[in-house]
Amino acid sequence: MSVLNQRRNRLFRTTSLASLALVGASCLLTHTASAQEQNEDDAKREATIIITGTYLGRQSQDQVSSPTLTVSEETLTASGYTNIEDVLQLNTANIGSTGGAQDLAAGGADDRATRSANLRGLGVQSTLVLLNGRRVANTDGYTNLVGLTPTIAVERVETVLDGASALYGSDAIAGVMNIITKKDFDGLALSGQYTHIADAPGYTLQGMIGGGDEKFHTTLSFSYEYQDKLQGYQRSVTNFDNTSGLAQPGNYILSSRPVAEGGGDVIIDNGVDGPINYSTLYDEISARNGTSTVQFADPSCTVPGTGGIYAGANSFPDGACRFSYQQRNPVKPRAKITLVHGDASYNLTPDHELYFEGRYHQQSTERFGIASFPITTGTLTVPADNPYNPFGVDTTFAGRLLGNQSPDRIERVELDSIHLVGGAKGPLFGLQNWDYNVFGVYSREDYVLKTSDTDLIAAQNALNGFGGADCQISPFGTPSASEVPGEGNCVYFSPFGADQNASDPRASYNVLTPYQRGEYGQLRYVEAVVTGELFQLPGGTASVAFGAQTREESQETFVDSSIVNARFGFIGQSSPGRGERQVDSVFSELYLPVFSNLDIQLAARHEDYGSFKTTDPKIGVNWRPTDWLAFRGSYSTAFRAPDIEETVSDQVVSNVGQTVDPLDPTDTGTFRTIRTVSNPDLKPEQSKNFNLGATMRPLEDLVFSVDYFNFDFTDRITQEAAQQVIDADPNGPRIQRDEFGRLLAVDIGYFNAGSTKTDGFDVRLNYSKDIGENRFTVENMATFITTYQVQLGPNQPVVDALGGRNARNPGAPAPEFRDNFRIGWERGRHGANLLMRHTAGVDDDLSGGKIDSWTVYDLQYSYTFGEDDNMRLSIGAQNILDEDPPTAAFTGYLPSLADALGRQAYVSFSYRH
């Protein structure tokens, strides 16, 4: 890291600490366990708000022992964000976002444009996401924040930052994020926002209506969002060469001497390198290497316009033709998202209420990229009688059939989800101060990927002269005896660079064959909770909650028969599968107000998965020695059960990844098939975690809070690293090679990897001051990570991963310091906000260098007008200075810590009646 960046990081740390000492805890992420409400009246203390982290609604927020952060509707409005998932950027405890891509911009490698929470960088599956306190179905092992509810319906977002399995069960191992909607809204609300991102604009339309009477009330909200695509060549940080040896123009493997028509030598002049005698060159190379197998780069590799990049220690064409796919990679897919959410309640009697919640989400995305994938799972042969074959002998093609000049290949994904809740609540059998809440949930999420790949049988037919949609081919891929190669309805296809735009267009039918695959995830459960008062203590009335839950989880994957039969050249062989399980649990919570200033929370939950059982306790303490000082602490154990696809499903999933063949000294990395199977012997992840914190309010408008967090994970569940499997045994039973010895595929699985330990500090402050008619607010949230250690695997060494990118480690990127600093101003109908977001740099273990820190500024101005101030106009921008993300090896930038969108200017309008 440069001296300038080191000084910059020290400056931000110093600025943050100085502001922490002067002004109060974050209003962006207000600490719910603060002393902020301590001077409020007794009526508010007895309010029956149920906050995340407790089932006991009689507790007020200042009595909670866990560090809990709240983002209000007002904070979302002031930020300019139109989506729930963008709340993640306001939380310095969250690292990364989307599934495997960890993409803050909800794009890139993720073809669904989904987003997930990842507290502490401990994995997206380790943060439990709830909607109104209830689980929702998911696919790929994480909850999609994009599809939960329209932002206009959000009342607040609460995030518990310590282990919460004692209350909520599996997946709450790093914390809980709970989205809470408005249930008592009356009237009409409309809003719209247009966001200008260079080359990729978008807009969002939202509405909400609510009303009712003393017996019935309903609230209905909707939203529609459009976001255009963004490609790698449209941003300088992603517009660079990242090459693949499986290219078009490609490479050709010959096992016999090239021969020209009439029996002479093959001499090719590509117009750049001069005439080359491929026959005599074949003789030289085969004699030198002692083998009859010789690889040539495509004769047109070096010709301008073909997209080829020659690479090799020897002179052309004794090497490999590569090309750069990076510029055609997506930074963000095109997305269209529709959301509908409804809440309704009916007073069956003055005391008993029936309630309902429903949600529908539909998301369509289009991911644009290179026209065709490389051939990695099999071989294609260009026969000697193919009129485009210049070598005159059979040759094996190594590359991709369509090149950089062809139209984009589009991956289309349809994602649908539905979530239904029905329940009843009220007093329990007439018992005073005892209540019940019983509900059932049905939740489902489906996704279907529709795209194309090279069908090896169809492509080989085209190379043999039996291409075209009207060429008569049997269902088994065999040409009809009446067909003649290259005649009538049958055509030849050429993979050679010289013919990129010359092949018969009818042969495109054989080059890309459509397929689809997808997944269904379902969740059904019933839960009953009883709460009540027990006895008096010096500080008040002790209360208790206990309940039970039984849930059924299922997952099913489907794939085209061509994928099952391994006919595609890139996607590899996969098999459909199904897995399901039933989980039964009982839980309880006890609240003890020992003294007026000392509360104790005890909780425990027992879950039975059939193959294993687990019991997790929690104890929390909140002590308020003075009216301006509060201490809190909690200790708990937590767990994450293996996902269905990791342990009980019978599916085999194929993906692709960059790997290096250690047996090939010229291999610098290329895409290969990686097949993953489940492991029925997986154990759940376990953790021990504790938190110690304090909140101080030395002045009326000044609040300062600090929390120390500590997580100790064991039995972490992870996928084997494909490269490690290859390196361990390059010719082993889990490795697939072709007849030429080329590496094609590797089989991996899941295992319990070892441990992860992390600790650090969350520091927040808030200070508000009225000066004349002006009100100023200064707030700050910072997270300091002081330990981040990961274990590479069972019986493997523990690595100090703090401050690293961790591309080669099981952990996530771990910047030592992140900070959000905001200054707000209000005067009458006018308001403005300036937000600084800073992330420290990390070591890049892919390059051995550094990835610099990233700092961006968001600015917004708003004006309120109309009757009763019911209209609001806002203009602003995120990353107003158009700051590029710092450079990182291979990917160009690190998506979990920065984004490549640039300046995002917006204008929004809202109306309420």
PDB file of N, CA and C in Angstrom, residues 30 55 80 97 226-227 235 279 345 458 463 475 478 533 552 626 660 711 756 781 802:
ATOM      1  N   THR A  30     -29.083   3.268  14.608  1.00  0.00           N
ATOM      2  CA  THR A  30     -29.250   3.636  15.994  1.00  0.00           C
ATOM      3  C   THR A  30     -29.174   2.415  16.880  1.00  0.00           C
ATOM      4  N   TYR A  55     -38.737 -12.208  22.451  1.00  0.00           N
ATOM      5  CA  TYR A  55     -40.153 -12.494  22.223  1.00  0.00           C
ATOM      6  C   TYR A  55     -41.039 -11.710  23.177  1.00  0.00           C
ATOM      7  N   GLY A  80     -31.190   7.998  -0.131  1.00  0.00           N
ATOM      8  CA  GLY A  80     -31.410   7.914  -1.560  1.00  0.00           C
ATOM      9  C   GLY A  80     -31.500   6.498  -2.079  1.00  0.00           C
ATOM     10  N   SER A  97     -22.007  -9.184  -0.210  1.00  0.00           N
ATOM     11  CA  SER A  97     -23.446  -9.307  -0.347  1.00  0.00           C
ATOM     12  C   SER A  97     -23.851 -10.563  -1.063  1.00  0.00           C
ATOM     13  N   TYR A 226     -36.664  -1.196 -12.644  1.00  0.00           N
ATOM     14  CA  TYR A 226     -35.939  -1.544 -13.864  1.00  0.00           C
ATOM     15  C   TYR A 226     -34.501  -1.059 -13.716  1.00  0.00           C
ATOM     16  N   GLN A 227     -33.558  -1.947 -14.013  1.00  0.00           N
ATOM     17  CA  GLN A 227     -32.149  -1.588 -13.987  1.00  0.00           C
ATOM     18  C   GLN A 227     -31.489  -2.107 -15.253  1.00  0.00           C
ATOM     19  N   ARG A 235     -16.510   0.238 -18.171  1.00  0.00           N
ATOM     20  CA  ARG A 235     -15.832   0.805 -17.010  1.00  0.00           C
ATOM     21  C   ARG A 235     -14.337   0.548 -17.130  1.00  0.00           C
ATOM     22  N   SER A 279       3.573 -28.234 -42.414  1.00  0.00           N
ATOM     23  CA  SER A 279       3.994 -29.636 -42.484  1.00  0.00           C
ATOM     24  C   SER A 279       5.403 -29.812 -41.928  1.00  0.00           C
ATOM     25  N   SER A 345     -55.559  -7.487   9.060  1.00  0.00           N
ATOM     26  CA  SER A 345     -55.922  -7.955  10.398  1.00  0.00           C
ATOM     27  C   SER A 345     -57.437  -7.835  10.578  1.00  0.00           C
ATOM     28  N   ALA A 458     -24.374 -32.283 -31.599  1.00  0.00           N
ATOM     29  CA  ALA A 458     -24.852 -31.416 -32.673  1.00  0.00           C
ATOM     30  C   ALA A 458     -23.699 -30.662 -33.321  1.00  0.00           C
ATOM     31  N   LEU A 463     -19.552 -30.002 -37.844  1.00  0.00           N
ATOM     32  CA  LEU A 463     -18.174 -30.094 -38.327  1.00  0.00           C
ATOM     33  C   LEU A 463     -18.046 -31.187 -39.386  1.00  0.00           C
ATOM     34  N   PRO A 475     -33.060 -38.872 -33.164  1.00  0.00           N
ATOM     35  CA  PRO A 475     -33.035 -38.404 -31.768  1.00  0.00           C
ATOM     36  C   PRO A 475     -31.739 -38.745 -31.044  1.00  0.00           C
ATOM     37  N   THR A 478     -27.661 -39.237 -34.797  1.00  0.00           N
ATOM     38  CA  THR A 478     -27.070 -39.871 -35.966  1.00  0.00           C
ATOM     39  C   THR A 478     -27.712 -39.333 -37.241  1.00  0.00           C
ATOM     40  N   GLU A 533     -46.589 -12.983  32.450  1.00  0.00           N
ATOM     41  CA  GLU A 533     -45.891 -12.467  33.621  1.00  0.00           C
ATOM     42  C   GLU A 533     -45.844 -13.530  34.704  1.00  0.00           C
ATOM     43  N   GLU A 552     -40.983 -27.883   7.826  1.00  0.00           N
ATOM     44  CA  GLU A 552     -40.548 -28.785   6.771  1.00  0.00           C
ATOM     45  C   GLU A 552     -39.836 -27.963   5.698  1.00  0.00           C
ATOM     46  N   THR A 626     -26.397   4.770  35.961  1.00  0.00           N
ATOM     47  CA  THR A 626     -26.860   6.150  36.040  1.00  0.00           C
ATOM     48  C   THR A 626     -27.816   6.384  34.881  1.00  0.00           C
ATOM     49  N   VAL A 660      -5.669 -24.373 -12.723  1.00  0.00           N
ATOM     50  CA  VAL A 660      -4.373 -24.517 -13.390  1.00  0.00           C
ATOM     51  C   VAL A 660      -3.975 -25.991 -13.333  1.00  0.00           C
ATOM     52  N   PHE A 711     -16.465 -13.835  17.994  1.00  0.00           N
ATOM     53  CA  PHE A 711     -17.063 -15.046  17.433  1.00  0.00           C
ATOM     54  C   PHE A 711     -15.981 -16.116  17.302  1.00  0.00           C
ATOM     55  N   THR A 756     -12.983 -20.621  12.562  1.00  0.00           N
ATOM     56  CA  THR A 756     -12.830 -19.211  12.219  1.00  0.00           C
ATOM     57  C   THR A 756     -12.996 -18.416  13.504  1.00  0.00           C
ATOM     58  N   MET A 781     -20.615   5.706  12.296  1.00  0.00           N
ATOM     59  CA  MET A 781     -20.540   4.294  12.658  1.00  0.00           C
ATOM     60  C   MET A 781     -19.254   3.734  12.097  1.00  0.00           C
ATOM     61  N   LEU A 802      -6.499 -11.383   8.713  1.00  0.00           N
ATOM     62  CA  LEU A 802      -6.898  -9.995   8.940  1.00  0.00           C
ATOM     63  C   LEU A 802      -6.209  -9.080   7.930  1.00  0.00           C
TER      64      LEU A 802
END
